[in-house]
Amino acid sequence: MNSPDRIIRLKTALARTGLSRTTLYRKMGEGTFPRQVKISIHGTGWRESAVNRWIADPMAYREEGSV
């Protein structure tokens, strides 16, 4: 049975990855870190599974659709 994917917020993403806020957003722009998902009008987060894939192999991670 698959459990639903959790959404983690910025503070958790930074703590789990060890990245600075600036680096995380730069990597998102480059397509080398998962994109945010909108969870409310003013709220966003990241799919935990996507962040876990990045943590497992940050050098090889590419956002789907990136070259």
PDB file of N, CA, C and O in Angstrom:
ATOM      1  N   MET A   1       0.836  -1.171   0.000  1.00  0.00           N
ATOM      2  CA  MET A   1       0.000   0.000   0.000  1.00  0.00           C
ATOM      3  C   MET A   1       0.888   1.245   0.000  1.00  0.00           C
ATOM      4  O   MET A   1       1.770   1.398   0.816  1.00  0.00           O
ATOM      5  N   ASN A   2       0.672   2.151  -0.950  1.00  0.00           N
ATOM      6  CA  ASN A   2       1.446   3.384  -1.039  1.00  0.00           C
ATOM      7  C   ASN A   2       0.836   4.453  -0.144  1.00  0.00           C
ATOM      8  O   ASN A   2      -0.359   4.679  -0.163  1.00  0.00           O
ATOM      9  N   SER A   3       1.695   5.107   0.634  1.00  0.00           N
ATOM     10  CA  SER A   3       1.201   6.205   1.455  1.00  0.00           C
ATOM     11  C   SER A   3       1.223   7.485   0.620  1.00  0.00           C
ATOM     12  O   SER A   3       2.025   7.615  -0.295  1.00  0.00           O
ATOM     13  N   PRO A   4       0.352   8.427   0.918  1.00  0.00           N
ATOM     14  CA  PRO A   4       0.335   9.672   0.155  1.00  0.00           C
ATOM     15  C   PRO A   4       1.638  10.444   0.355  1.00  0.00           C
ATOM     16  O   PRO A   4       2.275  10.356   1.397  1.00  0.00           O
ATOM     17  N   ASP A   5       2.034  11.163  -0.668  1.00  0.00           N
ATOM     18  CA  ASP A   5       3.252  11.957  -0.620  1.00  0.00           C
ATOM     19  C   ASP A   5       3.034  13.169   0.280  1.00  0.00           C
ATOM     20  O   ASP A   5       2.071  13.900   0.105  1.00  0.00           O
ATOM     21  N   ARG A   6       3.917  13.368   1.241  1.00  0.00           N
ATOM     22  CA  ARG A   6       3.810  14.527   2.127  1.00  0.00           C
ATOM     23  C   ARG A   6       4.373  15.765   1.439  1.00  0.00           C
ATOM     24  O   ARG A   6       5.247  15.669   0.592  1.00  0.00           O
ATOM     25  N   ILE A   7       3.892  16.919   1.842  1.00  0.00           N
ATOM     26  CA  ILE A   7       4.426  18.190   1.386  1.00  0.00           C
ATOM     27  C   ILE A   7       5.255  18.767   2.522  1.00  0.00           C
ATOM     28  O   ILE A   7       4.779  18.849   3.659  1.00  0.00           O
ATOM     29  N   ILE A   8       6.493  19.131   2.228  1.00  0.00           N
ATOM     30  CA  ILE A   8       7.341  19.736   3.249  1.00  0.00           C
ATOM     31  C   ILE A   8       7.538  21.211   2.919  1.00  0.00           C
ATOM     32  O   ILE A   8       7.538  21.610   1.761  1.00  0.00           O
ATOM     33  N   ARG A   9       7.659  22.012   3.950  1.00  0.00           N
ATOM     34  CA  ARG A   9       7.804  23.456   3.784  1.00  0.00           C
ATOM     35  C   ARG A   9       9.277  23.842   3.687  1.00  0.00           C
ATOM     36  O   ARG A   9      10.175  23.011   3.863  1.00  0.00           O
ATOM     37  N   LEU A  10       9.533  25.103   3.412  1.00  0.00           N
ATOM     38  CA  LEU A  10      10.887  25.602   3.168  1.00  0.00           C
ATOM     39  C   LEU A  10      11.854  25.268   4.304  1.00  0.00           C
ATOM     40  O   LEU A  10      12.945  24.759   4.056  1.00  0.00           O
ATOM     41  N   LYS A  11      11.460  25.537   5.531  1.00  0.00           N
ATOM     42  CA  LYS A  11      12.346  25.297   6.674  1.00  0.00           C
ATOM     43  C   LYS A  11      12.797  23.832   6.728  1.00  0.00           C
ATOM     44  O   LYS A  11      13.971  23.546   6.972  1.00  0.00           O
ATOM     45  N   THR A  12      11.872  22.929   6.468  1.00  0.00           N
ATOM     46  CA  THR A  12      12.196  21.504   6.478  1.00  0.00           C
ATOM     47  C   THR A  12      13.085  21.132   5.302  1.00  0.00           C
ATOM     48  O   THR A  12      14.051  20.380   5.453  1.00  0.00           O
ATOM     49  N   ALA A  13      12.786  21.676   4.131  1.00  0.00           N
ATOM     50  CA  ALA A  13      13.599  21.402   2.939  1.00  0.00           C
ATOM     51  C   ALA A  13      15.037  21.878   3.150  1.00  0.00           C
ATOM     52  O   ALA A  13      15.994  21.172   2.804  1.00  0.00           O
ATOM     53  N   LEU A  14      15.201  23.055   3.730  1.00  0.00           N
ATOM     54  CA  LEU A  14      16.544  23.578   3.991  1.00  0.00           C
ATOM     55  C   LEU A  14      17.284  22.705   5.003  1.00  0.00           C
ATOM     56  O   LEU A  14      18.464  22.393   4.819  1.00  0.00           O
ATOM     57  N   ALA A  15      16.595  22.295   6.061  1.00  0.00           N
ATOM     58  CA  ALA A  15      17.218  21.449   7.084  1.00  0.00           C
ATOM     59  C   ALA A  15      17.609  20.087   6.514  1.00  0.00           C
ATOM     60  O   ALA A  15      18.690  19.568   6.814  1.00  0.00           O
ATOM     61  N   ARG A  16      16.741  19.512   5.684  1.00  0.00           N
ATOM     62  CA  ARG A  16      17.016  18.174   5.136  1.00  0.00           C
ATOM     63  C   ARG A  16      18.140  18.185   4.112  1.00  0.00           C
ATOM     64  O   ARG A  16      18.881  17.224   3.992  1.00  0.00           O
ATOM     65  N   THR A  17      18.249  19.268   3.330  1.00  0.00           N
ATOM     66  CA  THR A  17      19.230  19.298   2.242  1.00  0.00           C
ATOM     67  C   THR A  17      20.551  19.938   2.641  1.00  0.00           C
ATOM     68  O   THR A  17      21.568  19.683   2.008  1.00  0.00           O
ATOM     69  N   GLY A  18      20.527  20.813   3.640  1.00  0.00           N
ATOM     70  CA  GLY A  18      21.740  21.527   4.017  1.00  0.00           C
ATOM     71  C   GLY A  18      22.039  22.703   3.099  1.00  0.00           C
ATOM     72  O   GLY A  18      23.091  23.327   3.209  1.00  0.00           O
ATOM     73  N   LEU A  19      21.117  23.022   2.201  1.00  0.00           N
ATOM     74  CA  LEU A  19      21.305  24.143   1.286  1.00  0.00           C
ATOM     75  C   LEU A  19      20.879  25.443   1.949  1.00  0.00           C
ATOM     76  O   LEU A  19      20.064  25.444   2.865  1.00  0.00           O
ATOM     77  N   SER A  20      21.425  26.550   1.456  1.00  0.00           N
ATOM     78  CA  SER A  20      20.925  27.851   1.884  1.00  0.00           C
ATOM     79  C   SER A  20      19.679  28.148   1.060  1.00  0.00           C
ATOM     80  O   SER A  20      19.451  27.546   0.005  1.00  0.00           O
ATOM     81  N   ARG A  21      18.900  29.098   1.516  1.00  0.00           N
ATOM     82  CA  ARG A  21      17.683  29.494   0.799  1.00  0.00           C
ATOM     83  C   ARG A  21      18.027  29.960  -0.621  1.00  0.00           C
ATOM     84  O   ARG A  21      17.384  29.568  -1.588  1.00  0.00           O
ATOM     85  N   THR A  22      19.063  30.785  -0.739  1.00  0.00           N
ATOM     86  CA  THR A  22      19.474  31.309  -2.046  1.00  0.00           C
ATOM     87  C   THR A  22      19.878  30.182  -2.988  1.00  0.00           C
ATOM     88  O   THR A  22      19.477  30.161  -4.156  1.00  0.00           O
ATOM     89  N   THR A  23      20.671  29.238  -2.495  1.00  0.00           N
ATOM     90  CA  THR A  23      21.123  28.122  -3.328  1.00  0.00           C
ATOM     91  C   THR A  23      19.954  27.243  -3.746  1.00  0.00           C
ATOM     92  O   THR A  23      19.873  26.827  -4.904  1.00  0.00           O
ATOM     93  N   LEU A  24      19.035  26.989  -2.836  1.00  0.00           N
ATOM     94  CA  LEU A  24      17.879  26.160  -3.161  1.00  0.00           C
ATOM     95  C   LEU A  24      17.086  26.787  -4.316  1.00  0.00           C
ATOM     96  O   LEU A  24      16.763  26.115  -5.292  1.00  0.00           O
ATOM     97  N   TYR A  25      16.794  28.086  -4.228  1.00  0.00           N
ATOM     98  CA  TYR A  25      16.026  28.744  -5.279  1.00  0.00           C
ATOM     99  C   TYR A  25      16.816  28.847  -6.588  1.00  0.00           C
ATOM    100  O   TYR A  25      16.248  28.737  -7.673  1.00  0.00           O
ATOM    101  N   ARG A  26      18.142  29.024  -6.510  1.00  0.00           N
ATOM    102  CA  ARG A  26      18.962  29.038  -7.731  1.00  0.00           C
ATOM    103  C   ARG A  26      18.913  27.674  -8.412  1.00  0.00           C
ATOM    104  O   ARG A  26      18.731  27.581  -9.624  1.00  0.00           O
ATOM    105  N   LYS A  27      19.036  26.616  -7.623  1.00  0.00           N
ATOM    106  CA  LYS A  27      18.978  25.264  -8.186  1.00  0.00           C
ATOM    107  C   LYS A  27      17.604  24.978  -8.798  1.00  0.00           C
ATOM    108  O   LYS A  27      17.510  24.329  -9.826  1.00  0.00           O
ATOM    109  N   MET A  28      16.542  25.485  -8.168  1.00  0.00           N
ATOM    110  CA  MET A  28      15.206  25.316  -8.758  1.00  0.00           C
ATOM    111  C   MET A  28      15.162  25.976 -10.132  1.00  0.00           C
ATOM    112  O   MET A  28      14.637  25.404 -11.083  1.00  0.00           O
ATOM    113  N   GLY A  29      15.713  27.167 -10.244  1.00  0.00           N
ATOM    114  CA  GLY A  29      15.732  27.883 -11.509  1.00  0.00           C
ATOM    115  C   GLY A  29      16.533  27.168 -12.579  1.00  0.00           C
ATOM    116  O   GLY A  29      16.201  27.235 -13.764  1.00  0.00           O
ATOM    117  N   GLU A  30      17.579  26.469 -12.160  1.00  0.00           N
ATOM    118  CA  GLU A  30      18.417  25.707 -13.089  1.00  0.00           C
ATOM    119  C   GLU A  30      17.794  24.361 -13.456  1.00  0.00           C
ATOM    120  O   GLU A  30      18.274  23.692 -14.361  1.00  0.00           O
ATOM    121  N   GLY A  31      16.775  23.951 -12.703  1.00  0.00           N
ATOM    122  CA  GLY A  31      16.170  22.640 -12.930  1.00  0.00           C
ATOM    123  C   GLY A  31      16.904  21.518 -12.231  1.00  0.00           C
ATOM    124  O   GLY A  31      16.695  20.349 -12.547  1.00  0.00           O
ATOM    125  N   THR A  32      17.785  21.863 -11.276  1.00  0.00           N
ATOM    126  CA  THR A  32      18.545  20.828 -10.569  1.00  0.00           C
ATOM    127  C   THR A  32      18.059  20.609  -9.141  1.00  0.00           C
ATOM    128  O   THR A  32      18.743  19.992  -8.325  1.00  0.00           O
ATOM    129  N   PHE A  33      16.882  21.126  -8.838  1.00  0.00           N
ATOM    130  CA  PHE A  33      16.207  20.866  -7.559  1.00  0.00           C
ATOM    131  C   PHE A  33      14.715  20.836  -7.854  1.00  0.00           C
ATOM    132  O   PHE A  33      14.247  21.561  -8.741  1.00  0.00           O
ATOM    133  N   PRO A  34      13.960  20.004  -7.137  1.00  0.00           N
ATOM    134  CA  PRO A  34      12.518  19.906  -7.406  1.00  0.00           C
ATOM    135  C   PRO A  34      11.800  21.253  -7.313  1.00  0.00           C
ATOM    136  O   PRO A  34      12.153  22.103  -6.494  1.00  0.00           O
ATOM    137  N   ARG A  35      10.813  21.424  -8.155  1.00  0.00           N
ATOM    138  CA  ARG A  35       9.987  22.639  -8.142  1.00  0.00           C
ATOM    139  C   ARG A  35       8.996  22.580  -6.988  1.00  0.00           C
ATOM    140  O   ARG A  35       8.610  21.502  -6.532  1.00  0.00           O
ATOM    141  N   GLN A  36       8.566  23.749  -6.561  1.00  0.00           N
ATOM    142  CA  GLN A  36       7.565  23.847  -5.501  1.00  0.00           C
ATOM    143  C   GLN A  36       6.185  23.474  -6.040  1.00  0.00           C
ATOM    144  O   GLN A  36       5.935  23.570  -7.239  1.00  0.00           O
ATOM    145  N   VAL A  37       5.325  23.064  -5.129  1.00  0.00           N
ATOM    146  CA  VAL A  37       3.917  22.858  -5.456  1.00  0.00           C
ATOM    147  C   VAL A  37       3.098  23.828  -4.612  1.00  0.00           C
ATOM    148  O   VAL A  37       3.421  24.087  -3.453  1.00  0.00           O
ATOM    149  N   LYS A  38       2.075  24.400  -5.206  1.00  0.00           N
ATOM    150  CA  LYS A  38       1.211  25.352  -4.513  1.00  0.00           C
ATOM    151  C   LYS A  38       0.242  24.568  -3.629  1.00  0.00           C
ATOM    152  O   LYS A  38      -0.398  23.633  -4.082  1.00  0.00           O
ATOM    153  N   ILE A  39       0.159  24.967  -2.345  1.00  0.00           N
ATOM    154  CA  ILE A  39      -0.739  24.262  -1.429  1.00  0.00           C
ATOM    155  C   ILE A  39      -1.859  25.158  -0.913  1.00  0.00           C
ATOM    156  O   ILE A  39      -2.803  24.674  -0.316  1.00  0.00           O
ATOM    157  N   SER A  40      -1.723  26.459  -1.146  1.00  0.00           N
ATOM    158  CA  SER A  40      -2.774  27.411  -0.787  1.00  0.00           C
ATOM    159  C   SER A  40      -2.498  28.700  -1.552  1.00  0.00           C
ATOM    160  O   SER A  40      -1.548  28.775  -2.325  1.00  0.00           O
ATOM    161  N   ILE A  41      -3.294  29.717  -1.303  1.00  0.00           N
ATOM    162  CA  ILE A  41      -3.107  30.984  -2.011  1.00  0.00           C
ATOM    163  C   ILE A  41      -1.698  31.534  -1.797  1.00  0.00           C
ATOM    164  O   ILE A  41      -1.053  31.977  -2.735  1.00  0.00           O
ATOM    165  N   HIS A  42      -1.214  31.501  -0.576  1.00  0.00           N
ATOM    166  CA  HIS A  42       0.096  32.055  -0.263  1.00  0.00           C
ATOM    167  C   HIS A  42       1.111  30.999   0.168  1.00  0.00           C
ATOM    168  O   HIS A  42       2.217  31.372   0.565  1.00  0.00           O
ATOM    169  N   GLY A  43       0.752  29.736   0.099  1.00  0.00           N
ATOM    170  CA  GLY A  43       1.636  28.689   0.592  1.00  0.00           C
ATOM    171  C   GLY A  43       2.142  27.761  -0.490  1.00  0.00           C
ATOM    172  O   GLY A  43       1.420  27.415  -1.415  1.00  0.00           O
ATOM    173  N   THR A  44       3.420  27.392  -0.359  1.00  0.00           N
ATOM    174  CA  THR A  44       4.011  26.419  -1.261  1.00  0.00           C
ATOM    175  C   THR A  44       4.848  25.448  -0.447  1.00  0.00           C
ATOM    176  O   THR A  44       5.183  25.703   0.712  1.00  0.00           O
ATOM    177  N   GLY A  45       5.203  24.362  -1.069  1.00  0.00           N
ATOM    178  CA  GLY A  45       6.056  23.371  -0.435  1.00  0.00           C
ATOM    179  C   GLY A  45       6.644  22.466  -1.498  1.00  0.00           C
ATOM    180  O   GLY A  45       6.499  22.717  -2.689  1.00  0.00           O
ATOM    181  N   TRP A  46       7.305  21.428  -1.066  1.00  0.00           N
ATOM    182  CA  TRP A  46       7.913  20.463  -1.978  1.00  0.00           C
ATOM    183  C   TRP A  46       7.396  19.075  -1.659  1.00  0.00           C
ATOM    184  O   TRP A  46       7.155  18.747  -0.495  1.00  0.00           O
ATOM    185  N   ARG A  47       7.256  18.262  -2.684  1.00  0.00           N
ATOM    186  CA  ARG A  47       6.897  16.864  -2.462  1.00  0.00           C
ATOM    187  C   ARG A  47       8.092  16.190  -1.789  1.00  0.00           C
ATOM    188  O   ARG A  47       9.220  16.292  -2.262  1.00  0.00           O
ATOM    189  N   GLU A  48       7.822  15.525  -0.686  1.00  0.00           N
ATOM    190  CA  GLU A  48       8.887  14.882   0.074  1.00  0.00           C
ATOM    191  C   GLU A  48       9.627  13.850  -0.773  1.00  0.00           C
ATOM    192  O   GLU A  48      10.851  13.746  -0.696  1.00  0.00           O
ATOM    193  N   SER A  49       8.912  13.123  -1.603  1.00  0.00           N
ATOM    194  CA  SER A  49       9.553  12.102  -2.435  1.00  0.00           C
ATOM    195  C   SER A  49      10.544  12.729  -3.418  1.00  0.00           C
ATOM    196  O   SER A  49      11.612  12.172  -3.670  1.00  0.00           O
ATOM    197  N   ALA A  50      10.215  13.901  -3.967  1.00  0.00           N
ATOM    198  CA  ALA A  50      11.123  14.582  -4.899  1.00  0.00           C
ATOM    199  C   ALA A  50      12.377  15.063  -4.177  1.00  0.00           C
ATOM    200  O   ALA A  50      13.498  14.931  -4.690  1.00  0.00           O
ATOM    201  N   VAL A  51      12.207  15.605  -2.980  1.00  0.00           N
ATOM    202  CA  VAL A  51      13.360  16.054  -2.194  1.00  0.00           C
ATOM    203  C   VAL A  51      14.219  14.848  -1.814  1.00  0.00           C
ATOM    204  O   VAL A  51      15.453  14.904  -1.886  1.00  0.00           O
ATOM    205  N   ASN A  52      13.590  13.727  -1.475  1.00  0.00           N
ATOM    206  CA  ASN A  52      14.341  12.515  -1.150  1.00  0.00           C
ATOM    207  C   ASN A  52      15.149  12.018  -2.344  1.00  0.00           C
ATOM    208  O   ASN A  52      16.283  11.553  -2.184  1.00  0.00           O
ATOM    209  N   ARG A  53      14.574  12.112  -3.560  1.00  0.00           N
ATOM    210  CA  ARG A  53      15.322  11.727  -4.768  1.00  0.00           C
ATOM    211  C   ARG A  53      16.529  12.642  -4.950  1.00  0.00           C
ATOM    212  O   ARG A  53      17.612  12.182  -5.311  1.00  0.00           O
ATOM    213  N   TRP A  54      16.355  13.932  -4.692  1.00  0.00           N
ATOM    214  CA  TRP A  54      17.464  14.873  -4.811  1.00  0.00           C
ATOM    215  C   TRP A  54      18.540  14.536  -3.773  1.00  0.00           C
ATOM    216  O   TRP A  54      19.729  14.522  -4.088  1.00  0.00           O
ATOM    217  N   ILE A  55      18.142  14.261  -2.541  1.00  0.00           N
ATOM    218  CA  ILE A  55      19.096  13.933  -1.481  1.00  0.00           C
ATOM    219  C   ILE A  55      19.882  12.669  -1.833  1.00  0.00           C
ATOM    220  O   ILE A  55      21.085  12.593  -1.594  1.00  0.00           O
ATOM    221  N   ALA A  56      19.213  11.691  -2.435  1.00  0.00           N
ATOM    222  CA  ALA A  56      19.867  10.429  -2.783  1.00  0.00           C
ATOM    223  C   ALA A  56      20.963  10.625  -3.828  1.00  0.00           C
ATOM    224  O   ALA A  56      21.988   9.932  -3.796  1.00  0.00           O
ATOM    225  N   ASP A  57      20.790  11.580  -4.749  1.00  0.00           N
ATOM    226  CA  ASP A  57      21.786  11.802  -5.799  1.00  0.00           C
ATOM    227  C   ASP A  57      21.673  13.230  -6.340  1.00  0.00           C
ATOM    228  O   ASP A  57      21.154  13.451  -7.434  1.00  0.00           O
ATOM    229  N   PRO A  58      22.176  14.207  -5.581  1.00  0.00           N
ATOM    230  CA  PRO A  58      22.005  15.603  -5.986  1.00  0.00           C
ATOM    231  C   PRO A  58      22.716  15.965  -7.290  1.00  0.00           C
ATOM    232  O   PRO A  58      22.254  16.831  -8.027  1.00  0.00           O
ATOM    233  N   MET A  59      23.824  15.326  -7.600  1.00  0.00           N
ATOM    234  CA  MET A  59      24.566  15.660  -8.820  1.00  0.00           C
ATOM    235  C   MET A  59      23.847  15.199 -10.083  1.00  0.00           C
ATOM    236  O   MET A  59      23.981  15.809 -11.135  1.00  0.00           O
ATOM    237  N   ALA A  60      23.066  14.129  -9.981  1.00  0.00           N
ATOM    238  CA  ALA A  60      22.394  13.582 -11.157  1.00  0.00           C
ATOM    239  C   ALA A  60      20.953  14.057 -11.288  1.00  0.00           C
ATOM    240  O   ALA A  60      20.327  13.811 -12.317  1.00  0.00           O
ATOM    241  N   TYR A  61      20.416  14.757 -10.268  1.00  0.00           N
ATOM    242  CA  TYR A  61      19.012  15.149 -10.302  1.00  0.00           C
ATOM    243  C   TYR A  61      18.755  16.166 -11.404  1.00  0.00           C
ATOM    244  O   TYR A  61      19.494  17.134 -11.565  1.00  0.00           O
ATOM    245  N   ARG A  62      17.720  15.918 -12.179  1.00  0.00           N
ATOM    246  CA  ARG A  62      17.244  16.869 -13.184  1.00  0.00           C
ATOM    247  C   ARG A  62      15.739  16.885 -13.114  1.00  0.00           C
ATOM    248  O   ARG A  62      15.097  15.825 -13.044  1.00  0.00           O
ATOM    249  N   GLU A  63      15.166  18.082 -13.133  1.00  0.00           N
ATOM    250  CA  GLU A  63      13.707  18.226 -13.169  1.00  0.00           C
ATOM    251  C   GLU A  63      13.212  17.602 -14.464  1.00  0.00           C
ATOM    252  O   GLU A  63      13.822  17.775 -15.507  1.00  0.00           O
ATOM    253  N   GLU A  64      12.120  16.841 -14.401  1.00  0.00           N
ATOM    254  CA  GLU A  64      11.587  16.235 -15.605  1.00  0.00           C
ATOM    255  C   GLU A  64      11.227  17.317 -16.606  1.00  0.00           C
ATOM    256  O   GLU A  64      10.640  18.320 -16.255  1.00  0.00           O
ATOM    257  N   GLY A  65      11.643  17.115 -17.853  1.00  0.00           N
ATOM    258  CA  GLY A  65      11.414  18.098 -18.877  1.00  0.00           C
ATOM    259  C   GLY A  65      12.632  18.978 -19.102  1.00  0.00           C
ATOM    260  O   GLY A  65      12.706  19.722 -20.055  1.00  0.00           O
ATOM    261  N   SER A  66      13.646  18.885 -18.204  1.00  0.00           N
ATOM    262  CA  SER A  66      14.889  19.648 -18.382  1.00  0.00           C
ATOM    263  C   SER A  66      15.843  18.845 -19.234  1.00  0.00           C
ATOM    264  O   SER A  66      15.826  17.622 -19.240  1.00  0.00           O
ATOM    265  N   VAL A  67      16.725  19.542 -19.896  1.00  0.00           N
ATOM    266  CA  VAL A  67      17.747  18.875 -20.707  1.00  0.00           C
ATOM    267  C   VAL A  67      19.043  18.827 -19.952  1.00  0.00           C
ATOM    268  O   VAL A  67      19.401  19.601 -19.185  1.00  0.00           O
TER     269      VAL A  67
END
